[in-house]
mmCIF file with all atom_site columns, C-alpha atoms in Angstrom:
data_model
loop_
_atom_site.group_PDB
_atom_site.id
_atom_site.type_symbol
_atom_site.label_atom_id
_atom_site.label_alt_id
_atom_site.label_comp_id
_atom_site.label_asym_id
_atom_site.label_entity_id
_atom_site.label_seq_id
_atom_site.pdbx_PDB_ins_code
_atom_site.Cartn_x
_atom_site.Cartn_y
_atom_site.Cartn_z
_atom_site.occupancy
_atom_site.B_iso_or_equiv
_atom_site.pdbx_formal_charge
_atom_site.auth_seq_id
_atom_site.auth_comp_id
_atom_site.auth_asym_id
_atom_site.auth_atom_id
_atom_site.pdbx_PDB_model_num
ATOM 1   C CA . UNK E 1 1   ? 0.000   0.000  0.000   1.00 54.00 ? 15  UNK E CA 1
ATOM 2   C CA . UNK E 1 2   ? 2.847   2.737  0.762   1.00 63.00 ? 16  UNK E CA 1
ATOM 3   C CA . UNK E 1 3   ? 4.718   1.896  -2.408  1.00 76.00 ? 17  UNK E CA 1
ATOM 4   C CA . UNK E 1 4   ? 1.079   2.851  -4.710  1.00 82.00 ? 18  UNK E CA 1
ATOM 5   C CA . UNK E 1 5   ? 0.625   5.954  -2.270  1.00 80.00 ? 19  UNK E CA 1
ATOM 6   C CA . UNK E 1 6   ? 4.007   6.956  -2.528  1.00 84.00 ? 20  UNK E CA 1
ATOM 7   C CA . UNK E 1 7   ? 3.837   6.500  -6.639  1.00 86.00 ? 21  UNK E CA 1
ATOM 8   C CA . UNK E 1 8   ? 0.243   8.392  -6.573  1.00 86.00 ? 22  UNK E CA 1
ATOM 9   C CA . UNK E 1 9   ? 2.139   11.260 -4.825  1.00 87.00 ? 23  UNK E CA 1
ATOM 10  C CA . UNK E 1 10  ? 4.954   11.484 -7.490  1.00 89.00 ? 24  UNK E CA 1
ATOM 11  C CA . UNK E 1 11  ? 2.052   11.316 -10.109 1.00 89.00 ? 25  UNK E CA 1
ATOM 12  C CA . UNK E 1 12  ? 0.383   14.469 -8.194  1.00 89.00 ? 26  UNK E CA 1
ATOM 13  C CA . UNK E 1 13  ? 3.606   16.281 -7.772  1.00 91.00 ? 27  UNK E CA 1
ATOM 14  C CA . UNK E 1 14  ? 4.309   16.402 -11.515 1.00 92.00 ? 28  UNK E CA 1
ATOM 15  C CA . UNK E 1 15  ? 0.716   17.265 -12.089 1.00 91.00 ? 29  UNK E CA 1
ATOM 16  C CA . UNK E 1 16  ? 1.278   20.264 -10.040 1.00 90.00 ? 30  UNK E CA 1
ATOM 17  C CA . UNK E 1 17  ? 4.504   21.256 -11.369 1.00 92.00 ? 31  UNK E CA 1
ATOM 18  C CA . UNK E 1 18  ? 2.839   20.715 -15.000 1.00 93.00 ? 32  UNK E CA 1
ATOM 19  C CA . UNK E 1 19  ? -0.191  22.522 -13.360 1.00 92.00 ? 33  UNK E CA 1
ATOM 20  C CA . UNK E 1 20  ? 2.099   25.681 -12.176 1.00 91.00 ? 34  UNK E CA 1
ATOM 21  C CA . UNK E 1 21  ? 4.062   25.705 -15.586 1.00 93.00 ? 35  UNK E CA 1
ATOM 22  C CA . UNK E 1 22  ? 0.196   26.566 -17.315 1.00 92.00 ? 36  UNK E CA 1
ATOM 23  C CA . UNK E 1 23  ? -0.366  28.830 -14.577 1.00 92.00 ? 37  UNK E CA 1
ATOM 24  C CA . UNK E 1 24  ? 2.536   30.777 -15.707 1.00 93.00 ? 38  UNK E CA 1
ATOM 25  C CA . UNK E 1 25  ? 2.260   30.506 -19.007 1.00 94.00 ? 39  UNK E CA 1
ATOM 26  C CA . UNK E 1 26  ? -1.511  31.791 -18.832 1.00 92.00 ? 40  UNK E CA 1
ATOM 27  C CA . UNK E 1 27  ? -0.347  34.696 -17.149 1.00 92.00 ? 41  UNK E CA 1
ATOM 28  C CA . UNK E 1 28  ? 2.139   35.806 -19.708 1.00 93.00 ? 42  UNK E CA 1
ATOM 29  C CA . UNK E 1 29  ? -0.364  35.044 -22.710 1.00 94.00 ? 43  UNK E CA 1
ATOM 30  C CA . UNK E 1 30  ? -2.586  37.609 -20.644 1.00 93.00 ? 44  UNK E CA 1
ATOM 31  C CA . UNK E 1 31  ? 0.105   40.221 -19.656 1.00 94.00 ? 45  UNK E CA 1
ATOM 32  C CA . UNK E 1 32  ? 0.275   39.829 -23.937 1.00 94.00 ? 46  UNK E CA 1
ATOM 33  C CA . UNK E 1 33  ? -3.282  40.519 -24.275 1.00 94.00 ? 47  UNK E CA 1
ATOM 34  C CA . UNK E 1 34  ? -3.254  43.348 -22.074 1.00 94.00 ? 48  UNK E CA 1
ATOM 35  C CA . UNK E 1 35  ? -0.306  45.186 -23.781 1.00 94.00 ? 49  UNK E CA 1
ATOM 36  C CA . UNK E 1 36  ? -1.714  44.627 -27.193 1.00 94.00 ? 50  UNK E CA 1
ATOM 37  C CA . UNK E 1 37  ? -5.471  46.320 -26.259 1.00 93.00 ? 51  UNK E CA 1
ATOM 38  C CA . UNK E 1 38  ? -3.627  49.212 -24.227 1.00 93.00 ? 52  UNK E CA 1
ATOM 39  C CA . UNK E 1 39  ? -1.272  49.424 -27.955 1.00 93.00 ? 53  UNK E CA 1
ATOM 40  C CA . UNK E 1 40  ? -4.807  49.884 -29.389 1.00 92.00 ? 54  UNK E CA 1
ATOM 41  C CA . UNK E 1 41  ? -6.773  51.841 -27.032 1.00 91.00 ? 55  UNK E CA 1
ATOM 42  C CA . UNK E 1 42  ? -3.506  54.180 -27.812 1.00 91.00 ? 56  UNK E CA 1
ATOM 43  C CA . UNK E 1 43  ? -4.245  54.340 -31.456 1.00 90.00 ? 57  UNK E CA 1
ATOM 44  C CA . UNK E 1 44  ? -7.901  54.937 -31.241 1.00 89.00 ? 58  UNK E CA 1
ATOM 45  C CA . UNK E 1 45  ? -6.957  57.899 -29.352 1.00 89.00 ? 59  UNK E CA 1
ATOM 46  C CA . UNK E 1 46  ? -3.738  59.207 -31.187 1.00 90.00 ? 60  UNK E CA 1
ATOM 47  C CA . UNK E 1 47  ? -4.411  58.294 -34.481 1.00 87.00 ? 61  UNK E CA 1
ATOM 48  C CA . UNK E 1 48  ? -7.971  57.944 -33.849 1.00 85.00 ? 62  UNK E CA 1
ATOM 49  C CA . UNK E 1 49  ? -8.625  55.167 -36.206 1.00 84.00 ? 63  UNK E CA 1
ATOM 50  C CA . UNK E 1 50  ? -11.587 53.261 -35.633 1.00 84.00 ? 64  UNK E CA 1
ATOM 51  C CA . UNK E 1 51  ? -9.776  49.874 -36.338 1.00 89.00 ? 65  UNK E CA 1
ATOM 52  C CA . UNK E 1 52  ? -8.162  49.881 -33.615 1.00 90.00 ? 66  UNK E CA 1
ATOM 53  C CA . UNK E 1 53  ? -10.915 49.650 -31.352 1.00 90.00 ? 67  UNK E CA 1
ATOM 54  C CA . UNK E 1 54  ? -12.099 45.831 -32.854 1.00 91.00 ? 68  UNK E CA 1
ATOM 55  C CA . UNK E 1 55  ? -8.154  45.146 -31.816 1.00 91.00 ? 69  UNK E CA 1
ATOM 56  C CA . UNK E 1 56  ? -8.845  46.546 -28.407 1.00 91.00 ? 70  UNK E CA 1
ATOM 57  C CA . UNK E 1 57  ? -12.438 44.160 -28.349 1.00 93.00 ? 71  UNK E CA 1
ATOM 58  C CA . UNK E 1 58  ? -10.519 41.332 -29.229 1.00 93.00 ? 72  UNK E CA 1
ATOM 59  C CA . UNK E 1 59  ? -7.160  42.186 -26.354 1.00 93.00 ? 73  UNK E CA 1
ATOM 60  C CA . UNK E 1 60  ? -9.993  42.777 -24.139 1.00 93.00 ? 74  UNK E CA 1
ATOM 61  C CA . UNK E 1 61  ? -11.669 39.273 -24.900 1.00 94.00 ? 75  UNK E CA 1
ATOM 62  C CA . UNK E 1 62  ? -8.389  37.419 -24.836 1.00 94.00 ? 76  UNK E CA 1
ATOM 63  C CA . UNK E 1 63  ? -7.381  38.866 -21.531 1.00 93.00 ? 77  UNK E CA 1
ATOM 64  C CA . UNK E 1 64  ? -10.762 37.899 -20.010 1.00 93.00 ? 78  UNK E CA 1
ATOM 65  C CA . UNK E 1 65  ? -10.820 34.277 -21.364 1.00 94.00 ? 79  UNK E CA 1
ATOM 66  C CA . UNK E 1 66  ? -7.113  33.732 -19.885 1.00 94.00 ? 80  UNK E CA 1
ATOM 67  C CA . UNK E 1 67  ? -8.048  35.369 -17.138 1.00 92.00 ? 81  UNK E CA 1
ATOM 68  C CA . UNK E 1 68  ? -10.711 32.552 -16.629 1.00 93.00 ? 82  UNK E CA 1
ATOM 69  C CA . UNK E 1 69  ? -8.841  30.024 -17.833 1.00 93.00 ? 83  UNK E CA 1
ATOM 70  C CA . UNK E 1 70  ? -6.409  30.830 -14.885 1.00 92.00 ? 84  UNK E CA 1
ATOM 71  C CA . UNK E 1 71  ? -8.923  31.022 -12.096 1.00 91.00 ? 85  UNK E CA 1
ATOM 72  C CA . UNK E 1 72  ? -10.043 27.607 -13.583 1.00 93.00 ? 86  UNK E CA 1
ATOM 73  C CA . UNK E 1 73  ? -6.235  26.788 -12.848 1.00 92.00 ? 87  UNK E CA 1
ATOM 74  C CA . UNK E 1 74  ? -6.297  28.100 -9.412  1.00 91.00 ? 88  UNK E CA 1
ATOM 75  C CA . UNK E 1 75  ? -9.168  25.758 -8.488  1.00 91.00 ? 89  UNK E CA 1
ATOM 76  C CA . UNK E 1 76  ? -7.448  22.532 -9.903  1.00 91.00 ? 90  UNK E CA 1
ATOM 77  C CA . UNK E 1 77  ? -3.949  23.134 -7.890  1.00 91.00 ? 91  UNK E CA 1
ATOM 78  C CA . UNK E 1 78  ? -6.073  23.949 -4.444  1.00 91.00 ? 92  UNK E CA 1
ATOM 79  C CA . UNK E 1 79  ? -7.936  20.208 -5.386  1.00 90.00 ? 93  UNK E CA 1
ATOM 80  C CA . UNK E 1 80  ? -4.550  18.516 -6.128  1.00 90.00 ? 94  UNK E CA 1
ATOM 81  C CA . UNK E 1 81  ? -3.068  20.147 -2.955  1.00 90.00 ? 95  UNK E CA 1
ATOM 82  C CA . UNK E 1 82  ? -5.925  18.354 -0.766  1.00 90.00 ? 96  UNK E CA 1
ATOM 83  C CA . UNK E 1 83  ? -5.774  15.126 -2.473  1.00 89.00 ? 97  UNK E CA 1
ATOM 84  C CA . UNK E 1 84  ? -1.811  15.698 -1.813  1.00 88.00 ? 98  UNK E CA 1
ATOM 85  C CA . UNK E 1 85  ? -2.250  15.990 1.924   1.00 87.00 ? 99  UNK E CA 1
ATOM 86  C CA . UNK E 1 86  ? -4.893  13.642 2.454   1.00 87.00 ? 100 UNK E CA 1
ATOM 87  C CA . UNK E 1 87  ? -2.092  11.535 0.617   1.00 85.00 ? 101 UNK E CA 1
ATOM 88  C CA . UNK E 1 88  ? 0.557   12.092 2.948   1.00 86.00 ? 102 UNK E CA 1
ATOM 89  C CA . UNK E 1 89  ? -1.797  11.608 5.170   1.00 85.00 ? 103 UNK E CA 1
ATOM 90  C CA . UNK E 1 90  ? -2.640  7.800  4.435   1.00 82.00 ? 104 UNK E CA 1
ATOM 91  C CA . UNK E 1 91  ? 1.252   7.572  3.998   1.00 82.00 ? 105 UNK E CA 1
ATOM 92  C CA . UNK E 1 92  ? 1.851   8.732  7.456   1.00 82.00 ? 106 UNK E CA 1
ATOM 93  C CA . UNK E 1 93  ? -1.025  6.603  8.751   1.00 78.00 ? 107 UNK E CA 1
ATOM 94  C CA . UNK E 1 94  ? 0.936   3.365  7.003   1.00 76.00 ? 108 UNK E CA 1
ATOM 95  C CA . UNK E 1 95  ? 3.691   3.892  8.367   1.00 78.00 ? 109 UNK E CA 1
ATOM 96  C CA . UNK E 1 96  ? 2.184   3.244  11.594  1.00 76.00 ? 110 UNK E CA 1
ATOM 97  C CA . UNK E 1 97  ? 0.528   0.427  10.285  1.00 72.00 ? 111 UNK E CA 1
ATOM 98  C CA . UNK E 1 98  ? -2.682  1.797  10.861  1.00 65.00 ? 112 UNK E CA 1
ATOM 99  C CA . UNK E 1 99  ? -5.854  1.831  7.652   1.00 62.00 ? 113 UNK E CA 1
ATOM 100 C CA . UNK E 1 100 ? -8.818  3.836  7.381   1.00 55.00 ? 114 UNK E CA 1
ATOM 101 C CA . UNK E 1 101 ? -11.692 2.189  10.133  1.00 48.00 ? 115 UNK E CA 1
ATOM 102 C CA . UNK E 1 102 ? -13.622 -0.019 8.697   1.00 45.00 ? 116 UNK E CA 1
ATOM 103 C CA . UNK E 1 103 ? -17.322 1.857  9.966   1.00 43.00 ? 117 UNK E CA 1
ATOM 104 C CA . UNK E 1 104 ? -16.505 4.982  7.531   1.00 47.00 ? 118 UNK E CA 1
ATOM 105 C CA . UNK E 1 105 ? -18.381 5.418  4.103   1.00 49.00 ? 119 UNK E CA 1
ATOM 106 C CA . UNK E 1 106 ? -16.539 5.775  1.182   1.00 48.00 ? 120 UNK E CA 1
ATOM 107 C CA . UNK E 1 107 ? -17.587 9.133  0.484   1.00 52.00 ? 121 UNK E CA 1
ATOM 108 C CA . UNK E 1 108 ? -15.879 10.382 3.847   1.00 53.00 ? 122 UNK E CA 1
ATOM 109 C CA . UNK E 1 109 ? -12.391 10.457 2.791   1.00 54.00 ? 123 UNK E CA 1
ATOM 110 C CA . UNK E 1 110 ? -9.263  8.876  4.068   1.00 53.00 ? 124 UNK E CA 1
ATOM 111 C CA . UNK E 1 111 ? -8.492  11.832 6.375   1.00 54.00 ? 125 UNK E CA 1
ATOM 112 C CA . UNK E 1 112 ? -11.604 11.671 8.411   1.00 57.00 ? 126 UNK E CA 1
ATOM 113 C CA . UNK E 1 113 ? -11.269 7.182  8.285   1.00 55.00 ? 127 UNK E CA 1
ATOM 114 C CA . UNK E 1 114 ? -7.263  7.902  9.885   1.00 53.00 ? 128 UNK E CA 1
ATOM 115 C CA . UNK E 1 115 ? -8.409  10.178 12.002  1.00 55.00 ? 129 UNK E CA 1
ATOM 116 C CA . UNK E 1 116 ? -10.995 8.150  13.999  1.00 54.00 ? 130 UNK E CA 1
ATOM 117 C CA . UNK E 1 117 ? -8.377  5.415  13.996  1.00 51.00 ? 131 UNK E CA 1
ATOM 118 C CA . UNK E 1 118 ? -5.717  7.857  15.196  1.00 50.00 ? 132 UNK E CA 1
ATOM 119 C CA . UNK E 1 119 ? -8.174  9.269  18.205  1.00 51.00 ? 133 UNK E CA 1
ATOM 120 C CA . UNK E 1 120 ? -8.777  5.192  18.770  1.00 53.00 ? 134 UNK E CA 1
ATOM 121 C CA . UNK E 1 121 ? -5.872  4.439  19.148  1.00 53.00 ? 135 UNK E CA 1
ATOM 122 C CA . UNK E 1 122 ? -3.034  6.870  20.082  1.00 52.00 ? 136 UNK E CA 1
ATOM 123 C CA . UNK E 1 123 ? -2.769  9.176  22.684  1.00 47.00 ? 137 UNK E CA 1
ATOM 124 C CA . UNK E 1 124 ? -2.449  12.173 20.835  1.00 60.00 ? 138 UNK E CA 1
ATOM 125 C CA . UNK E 1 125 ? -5.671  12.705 18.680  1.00 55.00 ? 139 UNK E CA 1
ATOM 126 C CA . UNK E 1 126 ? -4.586  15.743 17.147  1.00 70.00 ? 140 UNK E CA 1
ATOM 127 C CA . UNK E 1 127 ? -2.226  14.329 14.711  1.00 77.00 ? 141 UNK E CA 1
ATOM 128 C CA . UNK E 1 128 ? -3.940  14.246 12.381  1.00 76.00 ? 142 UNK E CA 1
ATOM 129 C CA . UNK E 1 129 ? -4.529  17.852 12.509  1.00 79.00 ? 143 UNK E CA 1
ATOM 130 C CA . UNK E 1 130 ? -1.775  19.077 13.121  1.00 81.00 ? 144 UNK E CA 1
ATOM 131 C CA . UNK E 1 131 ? -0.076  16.994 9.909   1.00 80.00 ? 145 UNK E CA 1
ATOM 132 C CA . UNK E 1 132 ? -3.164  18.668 7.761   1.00 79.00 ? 146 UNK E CA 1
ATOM 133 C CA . UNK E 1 133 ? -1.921  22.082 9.321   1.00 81.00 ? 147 UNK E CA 1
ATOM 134 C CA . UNK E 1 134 ? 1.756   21.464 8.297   1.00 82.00 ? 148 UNK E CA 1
ATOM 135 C CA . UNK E 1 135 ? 0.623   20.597 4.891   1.00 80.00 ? 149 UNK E CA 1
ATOM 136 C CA . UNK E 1 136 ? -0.972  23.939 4.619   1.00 79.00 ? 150 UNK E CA 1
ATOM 137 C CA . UNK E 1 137 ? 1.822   26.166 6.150   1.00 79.00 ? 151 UNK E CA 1
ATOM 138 C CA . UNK E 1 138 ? 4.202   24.499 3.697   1.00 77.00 ? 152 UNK E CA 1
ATOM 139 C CA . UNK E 1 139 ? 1.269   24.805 0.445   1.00 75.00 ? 153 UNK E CA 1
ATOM 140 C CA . UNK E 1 140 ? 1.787   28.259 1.693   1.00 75.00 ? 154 UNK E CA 1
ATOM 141 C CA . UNK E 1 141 ? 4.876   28.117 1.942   1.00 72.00 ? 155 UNK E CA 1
ATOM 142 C CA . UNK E 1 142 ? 6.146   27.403 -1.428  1.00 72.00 ? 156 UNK E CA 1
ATOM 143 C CA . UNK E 1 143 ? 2.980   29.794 -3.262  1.00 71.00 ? 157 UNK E CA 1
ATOM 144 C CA . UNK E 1 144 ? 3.405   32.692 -0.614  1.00 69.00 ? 158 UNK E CA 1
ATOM 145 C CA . UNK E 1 145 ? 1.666   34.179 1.949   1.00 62.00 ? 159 UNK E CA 1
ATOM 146 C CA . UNK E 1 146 ? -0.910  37.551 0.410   1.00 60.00 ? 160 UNK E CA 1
ATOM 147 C CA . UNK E 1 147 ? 0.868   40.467 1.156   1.00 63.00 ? 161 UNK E CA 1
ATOM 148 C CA . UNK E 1 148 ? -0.964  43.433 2.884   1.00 65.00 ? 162 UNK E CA 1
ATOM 149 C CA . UNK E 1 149 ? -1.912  46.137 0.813   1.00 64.00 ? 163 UNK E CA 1
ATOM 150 C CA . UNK E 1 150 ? -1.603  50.164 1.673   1.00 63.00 ? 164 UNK E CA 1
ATOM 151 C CA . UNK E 1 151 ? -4.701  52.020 1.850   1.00 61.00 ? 165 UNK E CA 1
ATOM 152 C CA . UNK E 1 152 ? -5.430  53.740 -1.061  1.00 57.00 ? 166 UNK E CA 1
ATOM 153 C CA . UNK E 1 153 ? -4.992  57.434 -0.597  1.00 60.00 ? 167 UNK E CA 1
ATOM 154 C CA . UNK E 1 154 ? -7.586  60.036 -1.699  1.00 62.00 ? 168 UNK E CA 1
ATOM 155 C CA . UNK E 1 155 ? -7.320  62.370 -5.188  1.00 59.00 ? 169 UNK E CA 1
ATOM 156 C CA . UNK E 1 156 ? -6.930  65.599 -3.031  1.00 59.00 ? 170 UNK E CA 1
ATOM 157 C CA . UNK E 1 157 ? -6.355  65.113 0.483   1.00 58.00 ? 171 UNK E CA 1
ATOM 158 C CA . UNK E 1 158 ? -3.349  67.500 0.322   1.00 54.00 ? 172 UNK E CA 1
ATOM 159 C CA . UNK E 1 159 ? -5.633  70.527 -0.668  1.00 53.00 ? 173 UNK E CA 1
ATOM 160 C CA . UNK E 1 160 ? -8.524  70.018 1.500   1.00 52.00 ? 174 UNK E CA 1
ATOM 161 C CA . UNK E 1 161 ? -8.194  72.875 4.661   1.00 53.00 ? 175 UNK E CA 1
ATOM 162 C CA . UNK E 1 162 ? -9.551  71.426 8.236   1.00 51.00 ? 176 UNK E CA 1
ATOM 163 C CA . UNK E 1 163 ? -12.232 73.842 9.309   1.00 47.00 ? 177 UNK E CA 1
#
């Protein structure tokens, strides 16, 4: 059993990395898309030729469909990094020598199946847990954490006089 989980976890780590490497790609094909409709939104208004405003339609449309494309992206790595730690987790949980309890339904997933066996039979139930938590910090880890953003600071704060 550890040998298929272990091959199952290569087989979702190269899915990611092939996952990222479309991510990326994405974004440059709609970093193109944007350049090219600001190009033409800067002809319609310096040369003010109406062509260039089915170029700037079409930019537009691109960088929207890429855009979406990418979100779609973004949901397929977060369900590959689940099925990743719930992964690990049936890998830690054979290590021990321990399987999902029998009593769970199928549809219940291997984490919540190791878990009841882990509060059965260890003294530490949170385990589990914390493992799921460890997968997350490094997930975030190797994406990065959101930076905080500044506030945004009004048009004409400088001229307005306090009364």
């Amino acid at each position: 059993m550890s040998s298929s989980i272990e091959s199952k976890l290569e087989q979702i780590e190269q899915s990611i990395r092939e996952e990222l490497k479309n991510k990326r790609e994405l974004g440059s094909v709609a970093r193109t898309f944007a350049i090219i409709g600001a190009v033409c939104l800067a002809g319609v208004v310096l040369v003010k030729a109406p062509i260039f405003l089915l170029g700037a339609a079409a930019a537009g449309t691109g960088f929207a469909v890429t855009s979406w494309m990418r979100g779609k992206c973004e949901a397929r790595l977060d369900s590959k990094y689940q099925t990743q730690a719930t992964l690990m987790i049936a890998q830690e949980g054979a290590r021990k020598g321990q399987e999902p309890s029998a009593g769970m339904s199928p549809e219940a997933g291997l984490k919540t199946g190791f878990a009841q066996n882990a509060n059965n039979n260890t003294p530490d139930p949170d385990r589990v847990e914390k493992l799921a938590e460890t997968v997350e910090e490094l997930r975030q880890q190797v994406e990065g954490k959101p930076a905080p953003l500044d506030k945004p600071k009004t048009l004409f704060k400088g001229f307005r006089r306090d009364k």
